[in-house]
XYZ file of C-alpha atoms in Angstrom:
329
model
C 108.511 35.360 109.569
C 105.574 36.813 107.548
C 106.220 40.046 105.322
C 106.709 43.792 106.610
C 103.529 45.336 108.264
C 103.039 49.045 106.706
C 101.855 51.390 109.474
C 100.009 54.854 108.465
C 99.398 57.760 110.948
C 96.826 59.211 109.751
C 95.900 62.667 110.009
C 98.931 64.580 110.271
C 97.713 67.016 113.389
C 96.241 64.484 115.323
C 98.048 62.437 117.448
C 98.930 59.685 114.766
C 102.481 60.497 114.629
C 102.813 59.866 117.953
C 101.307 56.762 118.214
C 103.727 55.544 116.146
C 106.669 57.448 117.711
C 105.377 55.827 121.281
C 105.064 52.846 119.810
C 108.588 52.719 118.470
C 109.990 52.874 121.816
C 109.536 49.174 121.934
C 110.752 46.526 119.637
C 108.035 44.977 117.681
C 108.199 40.823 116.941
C 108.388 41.671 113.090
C 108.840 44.523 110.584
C 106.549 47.692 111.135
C 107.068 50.138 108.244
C 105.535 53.722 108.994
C 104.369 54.973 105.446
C 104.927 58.352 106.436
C 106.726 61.905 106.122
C 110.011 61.383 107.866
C 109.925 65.174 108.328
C 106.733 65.027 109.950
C 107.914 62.128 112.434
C 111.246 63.930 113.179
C 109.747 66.942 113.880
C 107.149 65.494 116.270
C 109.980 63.848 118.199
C 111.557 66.993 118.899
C 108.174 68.088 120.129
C 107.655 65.277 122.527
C 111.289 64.913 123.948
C 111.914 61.554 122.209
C 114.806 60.178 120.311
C 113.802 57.999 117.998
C 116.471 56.870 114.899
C 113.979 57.242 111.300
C 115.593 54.744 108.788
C 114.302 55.909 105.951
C 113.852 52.798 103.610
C 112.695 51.371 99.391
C 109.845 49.904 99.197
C 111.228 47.475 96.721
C 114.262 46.496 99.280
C 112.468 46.471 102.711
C 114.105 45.539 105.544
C 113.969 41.479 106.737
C 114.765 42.073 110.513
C 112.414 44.036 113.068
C 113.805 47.640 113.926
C 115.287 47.791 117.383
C 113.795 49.404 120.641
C 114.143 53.457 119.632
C 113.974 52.555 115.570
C 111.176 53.185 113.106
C 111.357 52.379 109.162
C 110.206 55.011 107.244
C 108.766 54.717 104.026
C 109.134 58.051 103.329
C 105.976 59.957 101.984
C 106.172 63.825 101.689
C 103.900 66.478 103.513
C 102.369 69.209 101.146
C 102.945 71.898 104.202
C 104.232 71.109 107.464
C 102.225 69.774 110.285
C 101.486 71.957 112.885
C 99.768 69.428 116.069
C 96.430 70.447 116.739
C 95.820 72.407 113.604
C 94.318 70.955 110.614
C 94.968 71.628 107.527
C 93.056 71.208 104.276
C 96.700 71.141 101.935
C 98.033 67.952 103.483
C 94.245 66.094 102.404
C 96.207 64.180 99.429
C 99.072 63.167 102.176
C 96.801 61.222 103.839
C 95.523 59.447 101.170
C 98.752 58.811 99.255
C 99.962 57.459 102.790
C 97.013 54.963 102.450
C 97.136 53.924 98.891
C 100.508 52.924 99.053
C 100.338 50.754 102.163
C 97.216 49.626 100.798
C 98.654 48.872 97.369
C 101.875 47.537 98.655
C 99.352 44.983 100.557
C 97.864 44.095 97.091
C 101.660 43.750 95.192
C 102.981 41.518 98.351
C 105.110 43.854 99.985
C 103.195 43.951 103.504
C 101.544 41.064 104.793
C 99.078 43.828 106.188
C 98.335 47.326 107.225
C 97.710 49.261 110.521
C 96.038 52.207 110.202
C 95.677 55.765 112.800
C 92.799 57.735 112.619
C 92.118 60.621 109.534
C 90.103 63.267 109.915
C 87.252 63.135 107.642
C 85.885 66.411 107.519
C 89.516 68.151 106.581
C 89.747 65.692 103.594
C 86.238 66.921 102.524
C 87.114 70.694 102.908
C 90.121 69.789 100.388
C 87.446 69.032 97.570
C 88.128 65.801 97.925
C 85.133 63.204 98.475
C 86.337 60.751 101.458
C 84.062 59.261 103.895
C 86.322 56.959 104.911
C 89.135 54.078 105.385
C 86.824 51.466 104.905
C 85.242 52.606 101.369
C 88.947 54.204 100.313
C 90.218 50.185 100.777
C 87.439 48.517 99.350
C 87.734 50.860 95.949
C 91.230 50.394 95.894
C 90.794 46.584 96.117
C 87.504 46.331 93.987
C 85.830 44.921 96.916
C 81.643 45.493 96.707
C 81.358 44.664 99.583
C 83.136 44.753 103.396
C 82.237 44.373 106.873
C 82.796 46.489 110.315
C 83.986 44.405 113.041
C 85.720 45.828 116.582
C 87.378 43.656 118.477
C 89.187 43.919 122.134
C 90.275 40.799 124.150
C 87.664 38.280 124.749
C 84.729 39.953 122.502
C 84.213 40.295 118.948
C 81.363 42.484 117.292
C 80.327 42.852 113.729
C 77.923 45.260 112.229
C 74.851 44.304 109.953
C 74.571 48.017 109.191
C 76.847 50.512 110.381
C 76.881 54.455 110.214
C 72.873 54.481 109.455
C 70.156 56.935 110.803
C 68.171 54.972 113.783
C 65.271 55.419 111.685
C 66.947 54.047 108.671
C 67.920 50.892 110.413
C 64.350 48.347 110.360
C 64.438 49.070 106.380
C 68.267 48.510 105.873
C 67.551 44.908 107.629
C 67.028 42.573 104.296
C 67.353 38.882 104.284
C 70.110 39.398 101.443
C 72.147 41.413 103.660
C 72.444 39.603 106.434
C 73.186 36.918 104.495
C 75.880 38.550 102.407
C 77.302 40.190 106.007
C 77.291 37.009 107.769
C 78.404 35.473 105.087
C 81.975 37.395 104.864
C 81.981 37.591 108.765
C 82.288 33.839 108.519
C 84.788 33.512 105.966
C 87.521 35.535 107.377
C 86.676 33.811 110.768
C 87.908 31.180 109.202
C 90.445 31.962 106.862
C 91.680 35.326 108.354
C 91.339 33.706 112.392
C 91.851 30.415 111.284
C 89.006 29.195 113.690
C 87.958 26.007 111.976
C 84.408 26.018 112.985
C 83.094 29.866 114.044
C 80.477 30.472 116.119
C 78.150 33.177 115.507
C 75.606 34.881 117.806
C 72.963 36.858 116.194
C 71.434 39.612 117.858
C 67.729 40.121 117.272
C 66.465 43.782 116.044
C 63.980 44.645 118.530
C 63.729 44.507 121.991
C 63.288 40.819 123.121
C 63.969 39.585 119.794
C 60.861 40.812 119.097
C 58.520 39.065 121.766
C 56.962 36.892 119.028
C 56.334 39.031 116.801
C 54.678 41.565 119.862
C 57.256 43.702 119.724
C 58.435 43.944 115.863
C 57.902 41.148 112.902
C 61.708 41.595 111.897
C 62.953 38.455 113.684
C 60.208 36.287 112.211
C 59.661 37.543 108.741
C 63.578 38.276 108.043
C 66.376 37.433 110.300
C 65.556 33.822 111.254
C 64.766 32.609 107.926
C 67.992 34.269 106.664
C 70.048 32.503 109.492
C 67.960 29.216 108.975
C 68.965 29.015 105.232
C 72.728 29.897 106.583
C 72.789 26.963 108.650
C 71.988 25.229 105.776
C 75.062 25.826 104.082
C 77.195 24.585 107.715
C 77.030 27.669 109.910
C 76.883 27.273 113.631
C 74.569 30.694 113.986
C 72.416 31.101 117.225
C 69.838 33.295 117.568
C 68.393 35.748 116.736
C 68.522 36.647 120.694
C 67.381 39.389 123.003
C 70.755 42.114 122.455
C 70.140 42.692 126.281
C 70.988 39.066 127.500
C 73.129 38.036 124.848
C 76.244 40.273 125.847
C 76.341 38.023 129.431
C 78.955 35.452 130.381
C 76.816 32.375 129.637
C 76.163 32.877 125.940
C 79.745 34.619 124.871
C 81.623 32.150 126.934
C 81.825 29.871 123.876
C 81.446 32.187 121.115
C 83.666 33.801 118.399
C 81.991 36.633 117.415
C 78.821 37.928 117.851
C 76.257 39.618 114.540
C 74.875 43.340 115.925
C 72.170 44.643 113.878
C 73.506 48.167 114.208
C 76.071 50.360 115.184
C 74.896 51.659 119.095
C 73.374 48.105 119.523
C 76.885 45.942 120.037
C 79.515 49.241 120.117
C 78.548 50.363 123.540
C 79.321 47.034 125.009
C 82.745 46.514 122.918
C 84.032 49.982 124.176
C 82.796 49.465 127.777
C 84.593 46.281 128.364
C 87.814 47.626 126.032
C 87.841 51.224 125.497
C 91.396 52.092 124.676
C 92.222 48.313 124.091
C 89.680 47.760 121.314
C 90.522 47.834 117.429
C 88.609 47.612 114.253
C 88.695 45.234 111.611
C 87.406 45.268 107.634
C 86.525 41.876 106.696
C 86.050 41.283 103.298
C 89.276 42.989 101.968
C 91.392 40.740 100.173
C 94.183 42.129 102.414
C 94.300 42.511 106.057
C 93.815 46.226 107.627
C 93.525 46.933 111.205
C 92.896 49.993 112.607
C 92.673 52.233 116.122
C 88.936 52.365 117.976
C 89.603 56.304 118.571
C 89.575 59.652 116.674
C 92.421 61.761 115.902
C 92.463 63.750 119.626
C 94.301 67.030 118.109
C 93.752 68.622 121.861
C 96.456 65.298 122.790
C 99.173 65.853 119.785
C 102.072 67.023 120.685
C 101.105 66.491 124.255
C 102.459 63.000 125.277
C 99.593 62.621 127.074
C 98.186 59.535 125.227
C 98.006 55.927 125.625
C 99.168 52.886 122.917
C 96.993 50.562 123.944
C 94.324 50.526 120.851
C 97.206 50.882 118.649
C 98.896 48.144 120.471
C 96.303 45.720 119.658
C 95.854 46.793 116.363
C 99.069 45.706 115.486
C 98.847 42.444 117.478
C 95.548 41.886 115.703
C 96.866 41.931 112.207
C 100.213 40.302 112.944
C 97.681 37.188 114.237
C 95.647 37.469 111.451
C 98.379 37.111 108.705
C 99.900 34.278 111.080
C 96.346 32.570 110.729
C 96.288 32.901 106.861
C 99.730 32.652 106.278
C 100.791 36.005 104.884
């Protein structure tokens, strides 16, 4: 049985907390550790009508069994103020984060075999005076990573992200040979070692419409992408493309593929969350640890509510406890 998963909730008003209180209703295949404020869990219980036994636990002595159906481990990590759901508040900014450098860190030292991760709220971490834009750079400058990869997944589809939260204007220039080697690159690698498929294959999409027509509608695919893929190949890859975005995402090409290379964020997203909203999750590649995460915001209109579904969540936990099964965490 690999290690202890750590499990984070995220913003504190949003609807985190319940995830993981749902969730806990059910009795996971291995150890799920909520690095959390047991005060903040208990009290969102209460609100939602649920009796669920907190055992609060040391990090250096973690549990070896699962928790039972109605049982959550509790790595107990204090609140500044308490929560109110649906009402942010700027105090509990270093919560958040101390929540994620310790499951983050305890990936690094060996405790977890990996971490699952609810959705923050940027914008309160910001109005704290604290600089965050995110999970993604948080992890990689805890890990010294330079550099990571986006990459949602749902059942059936995989889609990874040349360029990610980028002005559509911004997008052509942001396209260099060097980064879509260095992207593929990683995507690749933890195909392989994170997946464990032996031999991934890769579509590419192509930047402009058609792929670019021949060069009629945009120069990108000739002057950049294929070269860049042809000189991948080189080194083994099985890569195809780059190929119209509009046919690519049909039955006959992503029949036999792993994962498919978007050029930017609205290009492969839409179709992810169309054929998975609510079942999707989101993957860093590149981390030397393994962090999984929700495809949805922090919904402070739902906390408190009960009036929310698992199912990203769900799949963010099956996602990681396959990936450390593939690389033997």
């Amino acid at each position: 049985m690999p290690r202890p998963f750590a499990l984070t909730p995220g913003e504190p008003a949003g609807i985190g907390p319940d995830l993981c209180l749902l969730l806990s209703r059910q009795a996971q295949p291995h150890v799920l550790v909520a690095v959390a404020s047991r005060a903040l869990l208990a009290n969102r219980a209460a609100q939602l009508g649920l009796t669920i036994e907190l055992h609060e636990v040391d990090p250096q002595a973690l549990p070896q069994q699962p928790a039972a159906a109605g049982q959550l481990y509790v790595w107990d990590t204090p609140l500044a103020e308490p929560a109110v759901a649906g009402q942010l508040n700027p105090a509990n900014a270093s919560y958040v984060l101390n929540t994620l450098q310790r499951a983050g860190q305890g990936c690094l030292d060996g405790l977890f075999a990996g971490m699952i991760t609810a959705p923050v709220h940027k914008g309160v971490i910001n109005e704290a005076g604290i600089p965050f834009s995110g999970h993604t750079e948080l992890l990689a400058e805890l890990t010294h990573t330079e550099q990571v990869v986006m990459m949602l997944a749902t059942r059936g589809l995989r889609v990874a992200l040349v360029t990610t939260h980028l002005p559509l204007r911004e997008v052509a220039d942001a396209i260099t040979g060097e980064r879509l080697q260095r992207v593929t690159r990683i995507l690749h690698a933890d195909l392989h070692s994170k997946f464990g498929i032996a031999q991934p294959r890769i579509l590419v999409c192509g930047l402009n419409p058609h792929a670019g027509e021949g060069g009629h509608l945009g120069r990108e695919e000739i002057d950049i992408i294929a070269p860049a893929l042809e000189q991948l190949r080189g080194e083994g890859m099985q890569l195809i493309g780059p190929l119209p975005a509009d046919t690519l995402f049909t039955p006959k090409h992503l029949e036999q593929a792993d994962a498919v290379l978007a050029m930017y964020h609205d290009q492969g997203l839409p179709v992810l969350k169309y054929k998975g909203f609510g079942a999707a999750v989101n993957v860093t590649l590149g981390l030397p640890i393994i962090r999984t995460s929700v495809d949805h915001g922090t919904a402070l209109d739902l906390a408190g509510s009960g009036r929310i579904d698992c199912g990203s969540l769900q799949v963010a936990l099956e996602t990681a406890y396959q990936m450390a099964a593939a690389s033997g965490r």
